[in-house]
Amino acid sequence: MSHLRSYRSIGIISRPAGAAVAALKARAAAWDIPLVETPEQLSMTVSGCELRLTPLPDSVTVDLTAPERRLIGNLRDSATELFAEIGLDISWDHVDTGELAPGLSLMQVERVSALGPNFLRVRLAGADAARFADGGLHFRLLLPPAGRAAVWPRVTASGRVGWPDGEDRLHKPVYTVSALGEGWLDFDIFRHDGSPTCDWALADPVGQTIAIMGPGGGSCPDADRIWLFGDETALPAIRRILSRSHRQVSAAISCAPEDLGPLRNDPRLCRTDDLVDQLVATQFDADDFIWFAANAEQAGKARQHLLQAGQSKRNFLVAAYWS
């Protein structure tokens, strides 16, 4: 019989529990995440990871569990930051001081090619590529400043990740895995003026070593009925959801026809000139899941409409991909 491995990290806050408990309750409320509270403990679970507080007479234990080593590192980083915001330090049982940030993988640029008139496709090669097949649709691309040697984020003694600043500050955009195979993954960049990532991709970066972090940013929705709304910047994510989902999915996309590629003849997809109007005109059932990604203004209008229409926050995801 096989058993799923679990990772654990334990820390102590040498202060009475009241402030830590209040901070966790406030964060859970802001994220709309349910808490489990008993007389002995307070716990919160996110994406299979658990943070549990156990009050003691003059201190509080912070107990973390996660299904992956990178996730326990991410959770330790987040917990340390959360409590540091209110002046509470955590003494952890173990910290991998000096290691690369959790979930960071070094990759080599293998090729850059045009994908229609408005997109570039970048292929990265590296031993960790397969890890990005599951666990989230997206990853964070880390690009050092042009002409400078890369300084990558590393774990500090506090448990938090230390990020390079000043002249070594990294460009950190988020992208969607478009395709992957043994030892490689592809992602697509929408071409537009003023984009540091476009400038980098067009400057012949083949052979360059860069870093990616993830996966993360949400996975394929699990509802029986899924509605997708997005502009051209959301096209890679919509394409991946359509390819992975076995549910009933409909997608409305605002983009140039030539950018659709193989999706042009997909019966699940329609083009629209106004995503918000399309969203407002669509009738949803109570258990449907609505996914919306576009610019910040459209995302704000979409979120406002869904809340005013009485949609549960657990039944939709609205993301601002650009501003």
Coordinates of C-alpha atoms in Angstrom, one line a residue:
M1 CA 0.0 0.0 0.0
S2 CA 1.4 3.4 -0.9
H3 CA 1.1 6.5 1.3
L4 CA 1.2 10.1 0.4
R5 CA 4.1 11.9 2.0
S6 CA 3.4 14.9 4.2
Y7 CA 5.8 17.6 5.2
R8 CA 5.8 19.5 8.5
S9 CA 7.3 22.5 10.1
I10 CA 6.7 23.7 13.7
G11 CA 7.4 27.1 15.1
I12 CA 6.9 29.0 18.4
I13 CA 5.8 32.5 19.0
S14 CA 7.0 33.5 22.5
R15 CA 4.1 35.8 23.1
P16 CA 0.5 35.2 24.3
A17 CA -1.7 33.8 21.6
G18 CA -4.3 36.6 21.3
A19 CA -2.6 38.7 18.7
A20 CA -1.6 35.7 16.5
V21 CA -5.2 34.3 16.7
A22 CA -6.7 37.6 15.7
A23 CA -4.3 38.0 12.8
L24 CA -5.1 34.6 11.4
K25 CA -8.9 35.2 11.8
A26 CA -8.5 38.5 9.9
R27 CA -6.5 36.9 7.1
A28 CA -9.0 34.1 6.7
A29 CA -11.9 36.6 6.6
A30 CA -10.1 38.6 3.9
W31 CA -9.5 35.5 1.8
D32 CA -13.0 34.1 2.5
I33 CA -11.4 30.9 3.9
P34 CA -13.2 28.9 6.6
L35 CA -11.5 28.4 9.9
V36 CA -11.9 25.4 12.2
E37 CA -11.9 26.5 15.9
T38 CA -11.9 24.3 19.0
P39 CA -11.1 25.2 22.6
E40 CA -7.5 23.9 22.0
Q41 CA -6.7 25.0 18.4
L42 CA -7.4 27.2 15.4
S43 CA -6.7 25.9 11.9
M44 CA -7.0 27.1 8.3
T45 CA -6.6 24.9 5.2
V46 CA -5.6 26.2 1.8
S47 CA -4.9 24.0 -1.3
G48 CA -4.1 21.0 0.8
C49 CA -1.9 22.9 3.2
E50 CA -2.8 23.5 6.9
L51 CA -1.7 26.2 9.3
R52 CA -2.7 25.4 12.9
L53 CA -2.3 27.6 16.0
T54 CA -2.2 26.0 19.5
P55 CA -2.2 28.5 22.4
L56 CA 0.0 27.7 25.3
P57 CA 0.2 29.6 28.7
D58 CA 2.7 32.3 27.5
S59 CA 3.2 31.4 23.8
V60 CA 1.6 29.8 20.8
T61 CA 2.7 26.9 18.6
V62 CA 2.5 27.4 14.8
D63 CA 2.2 23.9 13.1
L64 CA 2.4 23.7 9.3
T65 CA 1.7 20.6 7.1
A66 CA 1.8 20.4 3.3
P67 CA 1.9 17.6 0.7
E68 CA 5.1 19.0 -1.0
R69 CA 8.4 20.3 0.2
R70 CA 8.0 23.5 -1.8
L71 CA 4.6 24.1 -0.4
I72 CA 5.8 23.8 3.2
G73 CA 8.5 26.4 2.4
N74 CA 5.9 28.7 0.8
L75 CA 3.6 28.3 3.9
R76 CA 6.5 29.0 6.3
D77 CA 7.3 32.1 4.3
S78 CA 3.6 33.3 4.3
A79 CA 3.1 32.5 8.0
T80 CA 6.4 34.3 9.0
E81 CA 5.3 37.4 6.9
L82 CA 1.7 37.4 8.3
F83 CA 2.8 37.5 11.9
A84 CA 5.8 39.8 11.3
E85 CA 3.2 42.4 10.1
I86 CA 2.0 42.6 13.7
G87 CA 5.4 42.4 15.3
L88 CA 5.5 38.7 16.1
D89 CA 8.6 36.6 15.4
I90 CA 8.5 32.8 14.9
S91 CA 11.3 30.5 16.0
W92 CA 11.1 27.6 13.5
D93 CA 12.3 24.1 14.2
H94 CA 14.3 24.1 10.9
V95 CA 14.9 26.6 8.2
D96 CA 16.8 25.8 4.9
T97 CA 18.8 29.1 5.2
G98 CA 20.5 30.0 1.9
E99 CA 18.6 27.6 -0.3
L100 CA 16.8 28.9 -3.4
A101 CA 13.3 30.0 -2.8
P102 CA 10.7 27.2 -2.5
G103 CA 9.4 26.2 -5.9
L104 CA 12.2 28.0 -7.8
S105 CA 13.6 26.1 -10.8
L106 CA 16.5 27.2 -13.0
M107 CA 15.7 26.7 -16.7
Q108 CA 17.4 27.4 -20.0
V109 CA 15.8 29.2 -22.9
E110 CA 15.7 26.7 -25.8
R111 CA 13.9 28.7 -28.4
V112 CA 11.6 31.6 -29.2
S113 CA 9.2 31.5 -32.1
A114 CA 6.3 33.5 -33.5
L115 CA 2.8 32.1 -32.7
G116 CA 0.6 34.0 -35.1
P117 CA 1.0 37.8 -35.5
N118 CA 0.4 38.7 -31.9
F119 CA 2.1 36.1 -29.7
L120 CA 5.6 34.7 -29.0
R121 CA 6.1 31.2 -27.8
V122 CA 9.1 30.5 -25.5
R123 CA 10.4 27.1 -24.8
L124 CA 12.3 26.5 -21.6
A125 CA 14.3 23.3 -20.9
G126 CA 15.1 21.9 -17.5
A127 CA 14.9 18.8 -15.3
D128 CA 12.0 20.3 -13.2
A129 CA 9.6 20.9 -16.2
A130 CA 7.4 18.0 -15.4
R131 CA 6.6 19.5 -12.0
F132 CA 4.6 22.2 -13.7
A133 CA 2.1 19.8 -15.2
D134 CA -0.1 19.9 -12.1
G135 CA -0.7 22.0 -9.1
G136 CA -1.7 25.2 -10.9
L137 CA -2.1 26.7 -14.3
H138 CA 0.5 29.4 -13.9
F139 CA 4.1 30.1 -12.9
R140 CA 6.1 33.2 -12.1
L141 CA 8.9 34.1 -14.6
L142 CA 12.0 35.6 -13.0
L143 CA 14.1 37.8 -15.2
P144 CA 17.3 39.6 -14.0
P145 CA 18.0 43.1 -15.3
A146 CA 19.7 43.2 -18.7
G147 CA 23.4 43.2 -18.4
R148 CA 23.5 42.0 -14.8
A149 CA 24.3 38.6 -13.3
A150 CA 21.2 37.0 -11.8
V151 CA 20.7 37.2 -8.1
W152 CA 18.0 34.7 -7.2
P153 CA 15.7 34.8 -4.1
R154 CA 16.8 32.6 -1.3
V155 CA 15.5 31.5 2.1
T156 CA 16.6 33.7 5.0
A157 CA 17.2 32.6 8.6
S158 CA 13.8 33.9 9.6
G159 CA 12.0 31.5 7.2
R160 CA 11.0 34.3 4.8
V161 CA 12.3 34.5 1.3
G162 CA 14.7 37.3 0.6
W163 CA 14.3 39.0 -2.7
P164 CA 17.0 41.0 -4.5
D165 CA 16.4 44.7 -4.6
G166 CA 17.9 47.8 -6.1
E167 CA 19.9 47.2 -9.3
D168 CA 19.3 43.4 -8.9
R169 CA 15.5 43.6 -8.7
L170 CA 13.9 40.9 -10.8
H171 CA 11.1 41.3 -13.3
K172 CA 8.4 38.8 -12.0
P173 CA 5.5 38.5 -14.5
V174 CA 3.1 35.5 -14.3
Y175 CA 2.5 33.2 -17.3
T176 CA 0.5 30.1 -18.1
V177 CA 2.1 26.8 -19.1
S178 CA 0.9 26.3 -22.7
A179 CA 2.5 22.9 -23.4
L180 CA 5.1 20.6 -21.8
G181 CA 7.0 17.4 -22.4
E182 CA 9.9 15.5 -21.1
G183 CA 12.4 18.2 -19.9
W184 CA 10.7 21.2 -21.4
L185 CA 7.7 23.6 -21.2
D186 CA 6.3 26.3 -23.4
F187 CA 4.6 29.6 -22.5
D188 CA 3.1 32.3 -24.7
I189 CA 3.7 36.0 -24.5
F190 CA 1.2 38.5 -25.9
R191 CA 3.2 41.1 -28.0
H192 CA 2.6 44.7 -27.0
D193 CA 4.7 47.8 -26.6
G194 CA 6.2 48.6 -23.3
S195 CA 6.5 45.0 -22.1
P196 CA 9.8 44.1 -20.5
T197 CA 9.1 40.4 -21.2
C198 CA 8.5 41.1 -24.9
D199 CA 11.7 43.1 -25.1
W200 CA 13.5 40.2 -23.4
A201 CA 12.1 37.5 -25.7
L202 CA 12.8 39.5 -28.8
A203 CA 16.4 40.1 -27.8
D204 CA 17.5 36.5 -28.6
P205 CA 17.7 35.0 -25.1
V206 CA 18.3 31.5 -26.4
G207 CA 20.8 29.8 -24.1
Q208 CA 20.2 32.1 -21.2
T209 CA 19.5 30.7 -17.7
I210 CA 16.4 32.1 -16.1
A211 CA 14.2 31.0 -13.2
I212 CA 10.6 30.1 -12.8
M213 CA 8.5 29.6 -9.6
G214 CA 5.4 27.6 -9.1
P215 CA 3.2 26.1 -10.2
G216 CA 0.3 28.1 -8.7
G217 CA -2.4 30.6 -9.4
G218 CA -5.4 28.3 -9.3
S219 CA -6.0 25.0 -11.2
C220 CA -8.7 23.9 -13.6
P221 CA -12.1 24.6 -12.1
D222 CA -13.9 21.5 -10.9
A223 CA -17.6 22.5 -11.3
D224 CA -19.9 20.5 -13.5
R225 CA -20.6 23.7 -15.5
I226 CA -17.8 26.2 -16.2
W227 CA -18.0 29.6 -17.9
L228 CA -14.8 31.3 -19.1
F229 CA -14.5 35.0 -20.1
G230 CA -11.1 36.5 -21.1
D231 CA -9.2 38.9 -23.4
E232 CA -6.2 38.0 -25.5
T233 CA -3.9 38.0 -22.4
A234 CA -6.1 35.3 -20.9
L235 CA -6.1 33.2 -24.1
P236 CA -3.3 30.9 -23.0
A237 CA -5.1 30.1 -19.7
I238 CA -8.4 29.6 -21.4
R239 CA -6.7 27.3 -24.0
R240 CA -5.2 25.2 -21.2
I241 CA -8.5 25.0 -19.2
L242 CA -10.3 23.9 -22.4
S243 CA -7.7 21.2 -23.1
R244 CA -7.7 19.8 -19.5
S245 CA -11.3 20.1 -18.4
H246 CA -13.7 17.1 -18.8
R247 CA -16.7 19.2 -17.6
Q248 CA -19.2 21.3 -19.6
V249 CA -17.3 24.4 -20.5
S250 CA -18.2 27.6 -22.5
A251 CA -15.7 30.3 -23.3
A252 CA -16.2 33.9 -24.5
I253 CA -13.0 35.6 -25.7
S254 CA -12.2 39.1 -26.8
C255 CA -9.3 38.8 -29.2
A256 CA -8.3 39.0 -32.9
P257 CA -9.6 36.1 -34.9
E258 CA -6.1 35.2 -36.0
D259 CA -5.1 34.6 -32.4
L260 CA -7.5 31.8 -31.9
G261 CA -5.5 29.2 -33.9
P262 CA -7.0 25.7 -33.4
L263 CA -9.7 27.1 -31.1
R264 CA -11.3 28.9 -34.1
N265 CA -13.5 25.9 -34.8
D266 CA -14.1 24.9 -31.2
P267 CA -17.9 24.8 -30.6
R268 CA -17.3 25.7 -26.9
L269 CA -15.9 29.1 -27.8
C270 CA -17.4 32.4 -29.1
R271 CA -15.8 35.7 -29.7
T272 CA -17.2 38.9 -28.2
D273 CA -16.4 42.6 -28.4
D274 CA -17.3 43.3 -24.8
L275 CA -16.6 40.8 -22.1
V276 CA -18.5 42.5 -19.4
D277 CA -21.7 42.8 -21.6
Q278 CA -21.3 39.1 -22.4
L279 CA -21.0 38.3 -18.7
V280 CA -24.1 40.3 -17.8
A281 CA -26.1 38.7 -20.5
T282 CA -25.3 35.2 -19.4
Q283 CA -27.6 33.3 -17.1
F284 CA -25.9 31.2 -14.5
D285 CA -27.2 28.4 -12.4
A286 CA -26.4 28.3 -8.6
D287 CA -23.6 25.7 -8.9
D288 CA -21.9 27.1 -12.0
F289 CA -18.3 28.4 -11.8
I290 CA -17.5 31.7 -13.5
W291 CA -13.8 32.5 -14.5
F292 CA -13.1 36.0 -15.7
A293 CA -9.7 37.5 -16.6
A294 CA -9.0 40.7 -18.4
N295 CA -7.7 44.3 -17.6
A296 CA -8.2 45.8 -14.2
E297 CA -11.2 48.0 -15.1
Q298 CA -13.1 45.1 -16.7
A299 CA -12.2 42.8 -13.8
G300 CA -13.6 45.3 -11.3
K301 CA -16.8 45.6 -13.2
A302 CA -17.1 41.8 -13.5
R303 CA -16.6 41.3 -9.8
Q304 CA -19.1 44.0 -8.9
H305 CA -21.7 42.5 -11.2
L306 CA -21.2 38.9 -9.9
L307 CA -21.5 40.1 -6.2
Q308 CA -24.6 42.2 -6.9
A309 CA -26.1 39.2 -8.7
G310 CA -25.7 37.2 -5.6
Q311 CA -23.0 34.9 -6.8
S312 CA -21.0 33.2 -4.0
K313 CA -17.3 34.1 -3.9
R314 CA -16.5 30.4 -4.0
N315 CA -18.3 30.1 -7.3
F316 CA -16.2 32.6 -9.3
L317 CA -12.6 33.8 -9.9
V318 CA -12.0 37.3 -11.3
A319 CA -8.4 38.2 -12.2
A320 CA -6.9 41.5 -13.4
Y321 CA -4.2 40.3 -15.8
W322 CA -3.1 43.9 -16.7
S323 CA -3.9 47.5 -16.0

